[in-house]
Tab-separated table of C-alpha atoms and ligand atoms in Angstrom:
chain	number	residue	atom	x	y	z
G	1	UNK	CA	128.660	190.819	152.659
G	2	UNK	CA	125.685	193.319	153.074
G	3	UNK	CA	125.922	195.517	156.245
G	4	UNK	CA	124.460	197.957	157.834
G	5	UNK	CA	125.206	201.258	159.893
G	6	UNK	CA	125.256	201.393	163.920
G	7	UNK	CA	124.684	204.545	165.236
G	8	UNK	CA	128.000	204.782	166.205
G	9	UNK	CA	129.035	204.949	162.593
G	10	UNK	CA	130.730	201.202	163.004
G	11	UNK	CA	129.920	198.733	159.634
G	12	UNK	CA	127.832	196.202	161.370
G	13	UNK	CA	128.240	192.727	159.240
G	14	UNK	CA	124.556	191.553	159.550
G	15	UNK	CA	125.204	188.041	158.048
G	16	UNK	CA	128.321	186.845	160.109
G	17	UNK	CA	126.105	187.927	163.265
G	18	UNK	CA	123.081	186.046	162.435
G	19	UNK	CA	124.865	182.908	161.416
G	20	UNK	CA	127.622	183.320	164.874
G	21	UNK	CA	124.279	183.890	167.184
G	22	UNK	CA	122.294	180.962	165.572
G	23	UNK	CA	125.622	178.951	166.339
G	24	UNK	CA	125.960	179.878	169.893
G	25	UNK	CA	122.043	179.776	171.184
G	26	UNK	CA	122.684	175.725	169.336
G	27	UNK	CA	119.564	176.574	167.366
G	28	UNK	CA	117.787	173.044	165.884
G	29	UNK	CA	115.490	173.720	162.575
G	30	UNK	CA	112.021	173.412	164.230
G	31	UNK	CA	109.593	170.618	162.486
G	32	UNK	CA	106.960	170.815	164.997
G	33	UNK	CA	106.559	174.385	166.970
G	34	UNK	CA	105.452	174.252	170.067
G	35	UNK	CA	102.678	176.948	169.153
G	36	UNK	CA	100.764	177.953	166.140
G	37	UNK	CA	98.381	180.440	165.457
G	38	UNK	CA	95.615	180.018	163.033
G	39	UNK	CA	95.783	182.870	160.343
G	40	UNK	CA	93.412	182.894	157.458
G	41	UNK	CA	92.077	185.160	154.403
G	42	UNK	CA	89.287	185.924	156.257
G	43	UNK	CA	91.172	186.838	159.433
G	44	UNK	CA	93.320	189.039	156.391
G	45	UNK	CA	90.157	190.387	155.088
G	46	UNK	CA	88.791	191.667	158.230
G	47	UNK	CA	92.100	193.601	159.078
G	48	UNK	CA	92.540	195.163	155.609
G	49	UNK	CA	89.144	196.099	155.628
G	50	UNK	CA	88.947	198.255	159.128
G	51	UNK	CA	92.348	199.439	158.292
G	52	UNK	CA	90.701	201.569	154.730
G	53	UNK	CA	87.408	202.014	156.641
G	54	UNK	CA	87.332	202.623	160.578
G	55	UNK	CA	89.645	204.585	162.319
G	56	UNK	CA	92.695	203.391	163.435
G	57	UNK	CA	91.947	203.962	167.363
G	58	UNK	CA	88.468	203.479	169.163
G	59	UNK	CA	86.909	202.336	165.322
G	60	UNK	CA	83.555	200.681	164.908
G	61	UNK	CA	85.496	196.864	164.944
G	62	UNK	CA	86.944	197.500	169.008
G	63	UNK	CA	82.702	198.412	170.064
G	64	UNK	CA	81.793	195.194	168.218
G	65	UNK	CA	84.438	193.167	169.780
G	66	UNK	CA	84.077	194.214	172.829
G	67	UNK	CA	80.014	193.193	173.160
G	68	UNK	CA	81.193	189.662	171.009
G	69	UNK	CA	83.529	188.817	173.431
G	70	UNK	CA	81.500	190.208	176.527
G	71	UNK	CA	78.841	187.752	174.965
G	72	UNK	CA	81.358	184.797	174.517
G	73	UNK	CA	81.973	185.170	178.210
G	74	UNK	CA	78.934	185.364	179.871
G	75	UNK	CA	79.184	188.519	181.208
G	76	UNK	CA	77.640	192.232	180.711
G	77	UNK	CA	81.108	194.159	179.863
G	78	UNK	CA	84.292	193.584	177.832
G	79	UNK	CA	86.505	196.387	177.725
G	80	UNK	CA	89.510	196.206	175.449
G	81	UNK	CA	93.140	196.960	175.947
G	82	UNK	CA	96.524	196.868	174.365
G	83	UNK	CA	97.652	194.076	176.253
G	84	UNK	CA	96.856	191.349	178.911
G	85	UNK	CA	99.277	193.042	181.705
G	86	UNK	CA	97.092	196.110	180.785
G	87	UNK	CA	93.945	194.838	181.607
G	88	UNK	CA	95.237	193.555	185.037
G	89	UNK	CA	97.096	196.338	185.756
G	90	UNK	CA	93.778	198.849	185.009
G	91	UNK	CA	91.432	196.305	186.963
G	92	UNK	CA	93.285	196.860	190.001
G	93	UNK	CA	93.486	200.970	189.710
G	94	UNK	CA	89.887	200.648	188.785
G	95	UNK	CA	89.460	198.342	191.725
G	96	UNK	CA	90.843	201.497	194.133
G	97	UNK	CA	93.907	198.680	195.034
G	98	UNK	CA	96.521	200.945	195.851
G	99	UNK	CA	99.641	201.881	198.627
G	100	UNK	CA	99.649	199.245	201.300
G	101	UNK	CA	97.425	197.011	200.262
G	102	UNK	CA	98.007	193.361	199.530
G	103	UNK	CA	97.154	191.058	196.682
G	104	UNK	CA	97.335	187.672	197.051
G	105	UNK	CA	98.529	185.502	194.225
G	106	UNK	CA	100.509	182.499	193.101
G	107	UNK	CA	104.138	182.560	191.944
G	108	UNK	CA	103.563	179.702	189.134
G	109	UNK	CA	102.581	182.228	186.317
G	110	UNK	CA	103.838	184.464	184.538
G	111	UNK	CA	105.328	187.406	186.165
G	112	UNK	CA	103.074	190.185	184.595
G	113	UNK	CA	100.556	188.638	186.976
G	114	UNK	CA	102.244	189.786	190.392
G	115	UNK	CA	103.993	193.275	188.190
G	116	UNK	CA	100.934	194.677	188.320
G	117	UNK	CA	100.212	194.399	191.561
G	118	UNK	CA	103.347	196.472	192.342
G	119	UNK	CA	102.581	198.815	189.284
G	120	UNK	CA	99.855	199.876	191.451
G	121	UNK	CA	101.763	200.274	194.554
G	122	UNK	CA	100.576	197.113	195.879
G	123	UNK	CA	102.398	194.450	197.685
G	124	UNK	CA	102.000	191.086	196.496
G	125	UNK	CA	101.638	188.367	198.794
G	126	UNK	CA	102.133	184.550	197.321
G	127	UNK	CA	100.121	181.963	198.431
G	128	UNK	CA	101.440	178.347	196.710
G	129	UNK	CA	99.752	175.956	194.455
G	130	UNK	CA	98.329	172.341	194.231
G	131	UNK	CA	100.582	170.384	192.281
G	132	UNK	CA	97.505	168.315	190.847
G	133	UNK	CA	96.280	171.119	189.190
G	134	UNK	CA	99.154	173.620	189.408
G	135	UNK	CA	97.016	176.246	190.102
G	136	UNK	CA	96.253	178.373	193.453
G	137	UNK	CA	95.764	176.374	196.543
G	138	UNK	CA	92.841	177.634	198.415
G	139	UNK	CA	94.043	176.706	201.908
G	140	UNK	CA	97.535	178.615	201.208
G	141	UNK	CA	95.524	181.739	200.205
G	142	UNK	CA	94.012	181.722	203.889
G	143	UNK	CA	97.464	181.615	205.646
G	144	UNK	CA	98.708	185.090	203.854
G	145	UNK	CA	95.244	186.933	203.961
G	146	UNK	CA	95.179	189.212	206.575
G	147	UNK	CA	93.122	192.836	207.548
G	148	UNK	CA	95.820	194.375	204.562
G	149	UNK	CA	94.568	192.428	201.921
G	150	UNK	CA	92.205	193.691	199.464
G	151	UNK	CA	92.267	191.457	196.093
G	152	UNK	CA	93.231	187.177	194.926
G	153	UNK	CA	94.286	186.768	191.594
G	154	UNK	CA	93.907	183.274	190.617
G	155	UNK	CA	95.567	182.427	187.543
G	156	UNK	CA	94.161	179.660	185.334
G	157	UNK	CA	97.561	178.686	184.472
G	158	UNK	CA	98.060	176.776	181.058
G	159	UNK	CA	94.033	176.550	180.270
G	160	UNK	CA	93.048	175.250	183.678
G	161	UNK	CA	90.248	176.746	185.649
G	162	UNK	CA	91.433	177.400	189.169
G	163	UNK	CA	89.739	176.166	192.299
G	164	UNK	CA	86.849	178.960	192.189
G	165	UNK	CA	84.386	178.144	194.427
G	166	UNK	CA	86.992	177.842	197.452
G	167	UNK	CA	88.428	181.435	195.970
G	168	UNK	CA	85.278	182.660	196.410
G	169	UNK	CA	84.083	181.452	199.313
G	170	UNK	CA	87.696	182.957	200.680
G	171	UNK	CA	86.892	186.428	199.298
G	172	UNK	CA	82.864	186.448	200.515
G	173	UNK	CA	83.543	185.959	204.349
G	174	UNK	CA	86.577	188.131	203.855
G	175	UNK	CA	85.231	191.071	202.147
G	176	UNK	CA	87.800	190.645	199.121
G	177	UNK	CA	87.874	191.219	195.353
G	178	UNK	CA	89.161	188.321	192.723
G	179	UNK	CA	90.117	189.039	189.998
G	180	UNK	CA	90.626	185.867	187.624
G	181	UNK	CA	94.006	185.982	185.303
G	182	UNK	CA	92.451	184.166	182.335
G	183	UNK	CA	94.937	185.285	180.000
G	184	UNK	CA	95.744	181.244	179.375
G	185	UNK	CA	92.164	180.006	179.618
G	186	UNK	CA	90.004	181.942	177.021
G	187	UNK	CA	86.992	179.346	176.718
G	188	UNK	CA	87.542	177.075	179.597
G	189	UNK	CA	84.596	175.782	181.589
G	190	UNK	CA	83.539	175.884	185.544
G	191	UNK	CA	81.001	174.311	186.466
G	192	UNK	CA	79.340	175.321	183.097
G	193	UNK	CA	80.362	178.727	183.472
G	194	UNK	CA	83.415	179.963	181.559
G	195	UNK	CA	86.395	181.851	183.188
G	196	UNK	CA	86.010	185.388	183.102
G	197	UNK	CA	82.609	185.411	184.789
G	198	UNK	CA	83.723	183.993	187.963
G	199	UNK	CA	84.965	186.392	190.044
G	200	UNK	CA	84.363	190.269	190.455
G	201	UNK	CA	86.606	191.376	187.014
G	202	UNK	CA	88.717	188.889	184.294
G	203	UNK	CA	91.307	189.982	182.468
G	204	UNK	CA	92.640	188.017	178.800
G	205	UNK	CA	95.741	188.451	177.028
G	206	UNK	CA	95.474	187.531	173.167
G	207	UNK	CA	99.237	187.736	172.762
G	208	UNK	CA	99.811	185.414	169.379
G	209	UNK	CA	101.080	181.858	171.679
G	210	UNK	CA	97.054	182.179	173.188
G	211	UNK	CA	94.289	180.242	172.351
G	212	UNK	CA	92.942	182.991	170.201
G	213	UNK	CA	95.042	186.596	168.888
G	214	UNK	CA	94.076	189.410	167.888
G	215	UNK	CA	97.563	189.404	165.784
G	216	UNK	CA	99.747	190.977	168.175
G	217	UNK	CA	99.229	192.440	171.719
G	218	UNK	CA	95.697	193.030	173.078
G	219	UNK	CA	93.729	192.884	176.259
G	220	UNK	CA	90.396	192.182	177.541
G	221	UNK	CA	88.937	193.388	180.753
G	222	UNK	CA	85.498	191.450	181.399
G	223	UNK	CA	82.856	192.239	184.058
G	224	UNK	CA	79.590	192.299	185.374
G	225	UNK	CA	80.029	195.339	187.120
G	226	UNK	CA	79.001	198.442	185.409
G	227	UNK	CA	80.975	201.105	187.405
G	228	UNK	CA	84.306	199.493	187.060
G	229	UNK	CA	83.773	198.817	183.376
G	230	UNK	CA	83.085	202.120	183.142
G	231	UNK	CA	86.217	203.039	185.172
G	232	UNK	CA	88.368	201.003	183.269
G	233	UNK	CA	87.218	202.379	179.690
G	234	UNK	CA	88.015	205.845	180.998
G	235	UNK	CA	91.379	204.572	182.235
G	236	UNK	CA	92.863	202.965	179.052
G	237	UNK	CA	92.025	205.884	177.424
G	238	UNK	CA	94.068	208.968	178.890
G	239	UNK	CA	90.864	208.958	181.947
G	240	UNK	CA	89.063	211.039	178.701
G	241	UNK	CA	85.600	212.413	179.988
G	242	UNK	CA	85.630	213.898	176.489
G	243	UNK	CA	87.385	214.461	173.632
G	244	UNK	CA	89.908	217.118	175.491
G	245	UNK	CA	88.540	216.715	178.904
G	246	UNK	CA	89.539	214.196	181.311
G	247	UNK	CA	88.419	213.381	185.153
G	248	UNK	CA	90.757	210.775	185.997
G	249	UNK	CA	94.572	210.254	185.412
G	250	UNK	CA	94.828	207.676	182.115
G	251	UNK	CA	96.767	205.726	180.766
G	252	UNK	CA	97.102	204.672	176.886
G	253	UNK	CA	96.278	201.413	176.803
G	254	UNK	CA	93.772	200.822	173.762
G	255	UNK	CA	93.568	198.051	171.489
G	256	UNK	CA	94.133	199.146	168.105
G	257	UNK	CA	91.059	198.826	165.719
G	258	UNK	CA	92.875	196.500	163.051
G	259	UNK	CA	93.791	193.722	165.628
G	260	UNK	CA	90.633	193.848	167.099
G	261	UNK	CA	88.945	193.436	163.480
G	262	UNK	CA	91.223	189.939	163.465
G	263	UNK	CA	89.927	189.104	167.098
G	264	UNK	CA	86.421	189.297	166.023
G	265	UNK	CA	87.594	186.476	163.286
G	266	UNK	CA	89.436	184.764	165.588
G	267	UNK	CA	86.960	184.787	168.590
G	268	UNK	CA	83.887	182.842	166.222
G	269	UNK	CA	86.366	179.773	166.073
G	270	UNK	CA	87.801	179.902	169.277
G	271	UNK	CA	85.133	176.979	170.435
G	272	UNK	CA	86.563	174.760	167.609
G	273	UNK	CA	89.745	175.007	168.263
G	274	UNK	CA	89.077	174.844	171.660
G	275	UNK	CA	87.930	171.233	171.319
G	276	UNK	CA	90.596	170.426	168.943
G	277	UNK	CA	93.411	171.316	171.202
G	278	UNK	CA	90.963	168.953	173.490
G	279	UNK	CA	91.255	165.619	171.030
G	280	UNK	CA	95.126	165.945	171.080
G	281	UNK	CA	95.431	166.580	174.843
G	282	UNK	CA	93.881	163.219	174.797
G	283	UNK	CA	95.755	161.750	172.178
G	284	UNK	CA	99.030	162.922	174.183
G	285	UNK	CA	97.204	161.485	177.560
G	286	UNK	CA	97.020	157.871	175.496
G	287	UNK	CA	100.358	157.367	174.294
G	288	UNK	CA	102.027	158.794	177.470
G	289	UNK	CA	100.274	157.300	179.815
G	290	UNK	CA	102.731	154.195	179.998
G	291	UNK	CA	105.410	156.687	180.672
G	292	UNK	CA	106.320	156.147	184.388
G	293	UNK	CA	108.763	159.229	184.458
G	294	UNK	CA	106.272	161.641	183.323
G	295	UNK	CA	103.314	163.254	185.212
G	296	UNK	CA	100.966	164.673	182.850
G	297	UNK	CA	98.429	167.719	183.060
G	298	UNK	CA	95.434	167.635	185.109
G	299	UNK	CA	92.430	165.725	182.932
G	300	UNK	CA	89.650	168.085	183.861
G	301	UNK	CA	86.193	166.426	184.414
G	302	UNK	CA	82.686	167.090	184.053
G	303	UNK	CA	82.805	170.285	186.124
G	304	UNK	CA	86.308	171.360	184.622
G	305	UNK	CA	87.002	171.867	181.158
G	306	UNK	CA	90.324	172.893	180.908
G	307	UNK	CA	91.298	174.529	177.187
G	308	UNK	CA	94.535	173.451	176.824
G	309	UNK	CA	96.708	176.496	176.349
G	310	UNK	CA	100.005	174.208	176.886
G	311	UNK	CA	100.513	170.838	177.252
G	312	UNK	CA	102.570	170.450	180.343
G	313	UNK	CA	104.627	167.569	181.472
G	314	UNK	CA	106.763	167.118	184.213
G	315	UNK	CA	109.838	165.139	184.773
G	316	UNK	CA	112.974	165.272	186.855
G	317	UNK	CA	115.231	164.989	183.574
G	318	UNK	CA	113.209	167.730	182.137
G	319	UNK	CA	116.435	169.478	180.972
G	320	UNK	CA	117.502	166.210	179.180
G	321	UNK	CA	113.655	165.647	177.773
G	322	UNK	CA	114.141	169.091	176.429
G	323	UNK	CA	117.583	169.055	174.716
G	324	UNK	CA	116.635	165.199	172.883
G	325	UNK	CA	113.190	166.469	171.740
G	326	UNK	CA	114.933	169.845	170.123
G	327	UNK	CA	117.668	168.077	168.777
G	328	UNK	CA	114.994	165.993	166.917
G	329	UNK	CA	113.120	169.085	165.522
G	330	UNK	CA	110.421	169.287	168.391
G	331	UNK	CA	110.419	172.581	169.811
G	332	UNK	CA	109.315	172.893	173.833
G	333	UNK	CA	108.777	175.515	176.531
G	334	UNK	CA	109.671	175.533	179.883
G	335	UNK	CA	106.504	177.621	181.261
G	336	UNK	CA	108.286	178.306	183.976
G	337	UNK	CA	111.954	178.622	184.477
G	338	UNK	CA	111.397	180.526	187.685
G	339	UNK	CA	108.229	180.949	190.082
G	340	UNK	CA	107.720	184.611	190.300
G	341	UNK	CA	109.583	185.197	194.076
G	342	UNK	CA	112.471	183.468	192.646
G	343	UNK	CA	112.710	186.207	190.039
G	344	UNK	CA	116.074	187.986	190.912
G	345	UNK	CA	114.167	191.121	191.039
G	346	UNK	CA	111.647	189.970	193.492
G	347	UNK	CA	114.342	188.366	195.168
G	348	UNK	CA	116.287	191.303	195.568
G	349	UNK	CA	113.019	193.254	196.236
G	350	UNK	CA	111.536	191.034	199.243
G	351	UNK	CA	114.618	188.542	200.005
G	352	UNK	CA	112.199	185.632	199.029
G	353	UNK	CA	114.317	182.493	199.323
G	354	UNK	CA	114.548	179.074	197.814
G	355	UNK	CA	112.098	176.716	199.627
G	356	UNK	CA	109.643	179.046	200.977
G	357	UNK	CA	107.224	178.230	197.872
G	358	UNK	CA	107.847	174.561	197.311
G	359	UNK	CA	105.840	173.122	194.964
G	360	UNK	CA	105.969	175.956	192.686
G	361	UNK	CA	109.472	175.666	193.058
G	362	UNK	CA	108.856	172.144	191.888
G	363	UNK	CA	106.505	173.134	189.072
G	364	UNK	CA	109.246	175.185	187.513
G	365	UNK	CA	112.261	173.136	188.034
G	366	UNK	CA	110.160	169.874	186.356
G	367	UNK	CA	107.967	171.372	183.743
G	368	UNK	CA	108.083	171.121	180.094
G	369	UNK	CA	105.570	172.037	177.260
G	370	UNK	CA	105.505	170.271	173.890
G	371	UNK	CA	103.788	171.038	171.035
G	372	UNK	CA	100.245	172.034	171.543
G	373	UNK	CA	98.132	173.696	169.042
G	374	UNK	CA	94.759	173.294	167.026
G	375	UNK	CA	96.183	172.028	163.930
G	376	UNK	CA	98.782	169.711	165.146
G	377	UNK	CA	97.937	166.362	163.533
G	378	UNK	CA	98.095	162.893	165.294
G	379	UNK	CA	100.646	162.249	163.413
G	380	UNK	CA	102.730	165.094	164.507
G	381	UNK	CA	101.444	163.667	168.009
G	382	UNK	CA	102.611	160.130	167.749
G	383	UNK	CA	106.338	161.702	166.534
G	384	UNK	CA	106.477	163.074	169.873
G	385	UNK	CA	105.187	160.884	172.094
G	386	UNK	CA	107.324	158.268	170.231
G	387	UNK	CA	110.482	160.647	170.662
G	388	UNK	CA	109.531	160.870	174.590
G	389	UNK	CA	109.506	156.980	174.978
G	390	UNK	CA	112.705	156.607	172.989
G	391	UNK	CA	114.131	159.031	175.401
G	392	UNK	CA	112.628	157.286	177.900
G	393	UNK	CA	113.704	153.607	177.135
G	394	UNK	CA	117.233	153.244	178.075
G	395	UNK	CA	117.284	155.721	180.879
O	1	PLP	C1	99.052	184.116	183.075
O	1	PLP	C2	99.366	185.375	182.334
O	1	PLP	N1	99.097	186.551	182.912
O	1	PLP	C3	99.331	187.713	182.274
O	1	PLP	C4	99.878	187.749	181.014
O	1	PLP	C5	100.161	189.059	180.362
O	1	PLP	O1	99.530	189.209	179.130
O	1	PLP	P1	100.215	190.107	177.962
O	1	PLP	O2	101.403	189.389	177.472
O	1	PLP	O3	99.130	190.210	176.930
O	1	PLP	O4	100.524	191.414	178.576
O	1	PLP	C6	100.160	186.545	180.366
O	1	PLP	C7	100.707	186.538	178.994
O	1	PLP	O5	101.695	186.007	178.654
O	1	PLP	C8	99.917	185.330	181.049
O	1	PLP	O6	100.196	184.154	180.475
């Protein structure tokens, strides 16, 4: 039996661990993933190629990505970063958001979106969503604004554009930033306009479950705003006026030029997949639409374009749902277990409460994501839908 040596000096039996943990966690061989990302030669070629000819940090492929991706957008600036939580974090600093202010945001996301808010000695304040769309409700936002708050973050939560206009309007008559969490909706369409040019900064996350990757952790910052795009360069790296000088405290937050090589790959096909991941949201909307149990995702229309990061159902026997599809090789998600304030850290932080955020509470407690990806086939698609109504039948 091979082993290997803890640091303590004990023989650790590798093999008798993997096989007891895989037994415990009641681990189902996977036949459809709930994610996959698209990796090609090309994707390869680009990444072997900056890593013999640029250097590894700040190289010629981060510039080029940054200006394809500021293009992509709609917007004058794109400034990189090591990760999605990153870019928030830095567009609040670079926002001036700091002790006692408030941010309002919503507690269906994930909880790097309301971290940062605290990283930069914040306070976050949550204003509940719409369960039609799942995303921020406007009219909640104006209850918790008040003469403290200085910043919304609405959160296009799994591809869906959030209710911008009414955000807006919100944050012109009260003199407040927005800064749209886009790190599920690279792509998606407003009103013709995609997400990241919406509001005063956007931030992206191309961790490798997005719609696009840059093969590991990376961040974009996008803007129209010349100052703060300025701001946040300096920021991710070490606040650097020059080489050894710097006029601002920094942080190292860089996206490395290798991944951002693959993002410049990745970023010319994001429109195709894009529509792909449309087609089977469709094909999932046809053959569960008989499915009285189930409420699926908002549609989007003509002025929405949603992109589709998950597919997200919801049921009451969403636990049940979740154990029959894995047992039959279909991995899911539960995106998620817990709305932010029910985090026990945020409950032990604030003494938020069960109940105080009630559809959100709902979101998470009846939410499931299946499989959802470019290259799932319809085939793939009709095996799960036609697991869901077996479930489904004698219940
Ligand atoms: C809505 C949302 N916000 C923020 C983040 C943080 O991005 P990252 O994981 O790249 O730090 C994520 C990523 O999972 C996300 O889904």
């Amino acid at each position: 039996m091979p082993s290997c040596l803890l640091p303590s000096g004990r023989d650790f039996p590798v093999v008798t661990v993997v096989k007891s943990s895989a037994i415990r966690r009641k681990e189902h061989s996977v036949n459809i993933p709930l994610a996959k990302p698209v990796f090609t030669k090309e994707m390869e070629k680009a990444a072997v190629n900056a890593f013999w000819n640029e250097h590894f940090v700040l190289g010629e492929s981060v510039f080029k990505f940054e200006e394809e991706f500021a293009r992509y957008c709609g917007v004058d600036y794109a400034v990189s970063m090591s990760s999605g939580t990153d870019a928030l974090y830095i567009a609040l600093v670079a926002l001036g958001v700091s002790h006692q202010d408030q941010v309002v945001t919503t507690p269906a996301s994930f909880v790097a979106t309301s971290n940062v808010i605290l990283h930069a000695n914040a306070v976050p304040k949550f204003a509940d969503i719409e369960l039609t769309t799942y995303t921020i409700d406007p009219r909640k936002v104006l209850r918790v604004v008040n003469n403290k708050t200085r910043a919304i973050i609405p959160v296009h939560i799994y591809g869906y554009p959030a209710d911008m206009d009414s955000i807006n309007e919100i944050s012109n008559k009260k003199g407040l930033y927005v800064v749209e969490d886009a790190c599920q909706a690279h792509g998606a369409l407003y009103k013709n306009r995609k997400v990241g040019s919406l509001g005063d900064v956007a931030c992206f996350s191309f961790y490798p479950s997005k719609n696009m990757t840059v093969a590991g952790d990376g961040g974009m910052l996008v803007t129209n705003d010349e100052r703060l795009a300025t701001v946040a360069a300096k920021l991710r790296d070490c606040g650097r006026k020059s080489k050894y000088v710097h006029d601002m405290i920094g942080y190292t937050a860089r996206l490395n030029t290798v991944n951002a090589a693959v993002g410049r790959v990745q970023l010319r096909y994001l429109d195709e997949w894009n529509e792909k991941r449309r087609r089977n949201a469709e094909t999932y909307d046809r053959l569960l639409s008989d499915v009285p149990e189930l409420i699926l995702p908002p549609e989007g229309d003509e002025e929405t374009r949603p992109v589709y990061h998950l597919y997200t159902v919801r049921t009451k026997k969403r636990e049940e749902l979740k154990t029959w599809l894995e047992s039959n090789g279909i991995q899911c998600g539960v995106n998620y277990t817990l709305p932010i304030h029910l985090q026990p850290v945020y409950r032990e932080l604030f003494g938020f409460k069960k109940g105080m955020l009630p559809r959100s509470e709902e979101l998470c407690e009846t939410c499931l994501s299946i499989p959802m990806y470019p290259e799932l086939a319809g085939r793939e698609i009709r095996q799960v839908s036609g697991k869901i109504h077996e479930f489904f039948k004698d219940r």
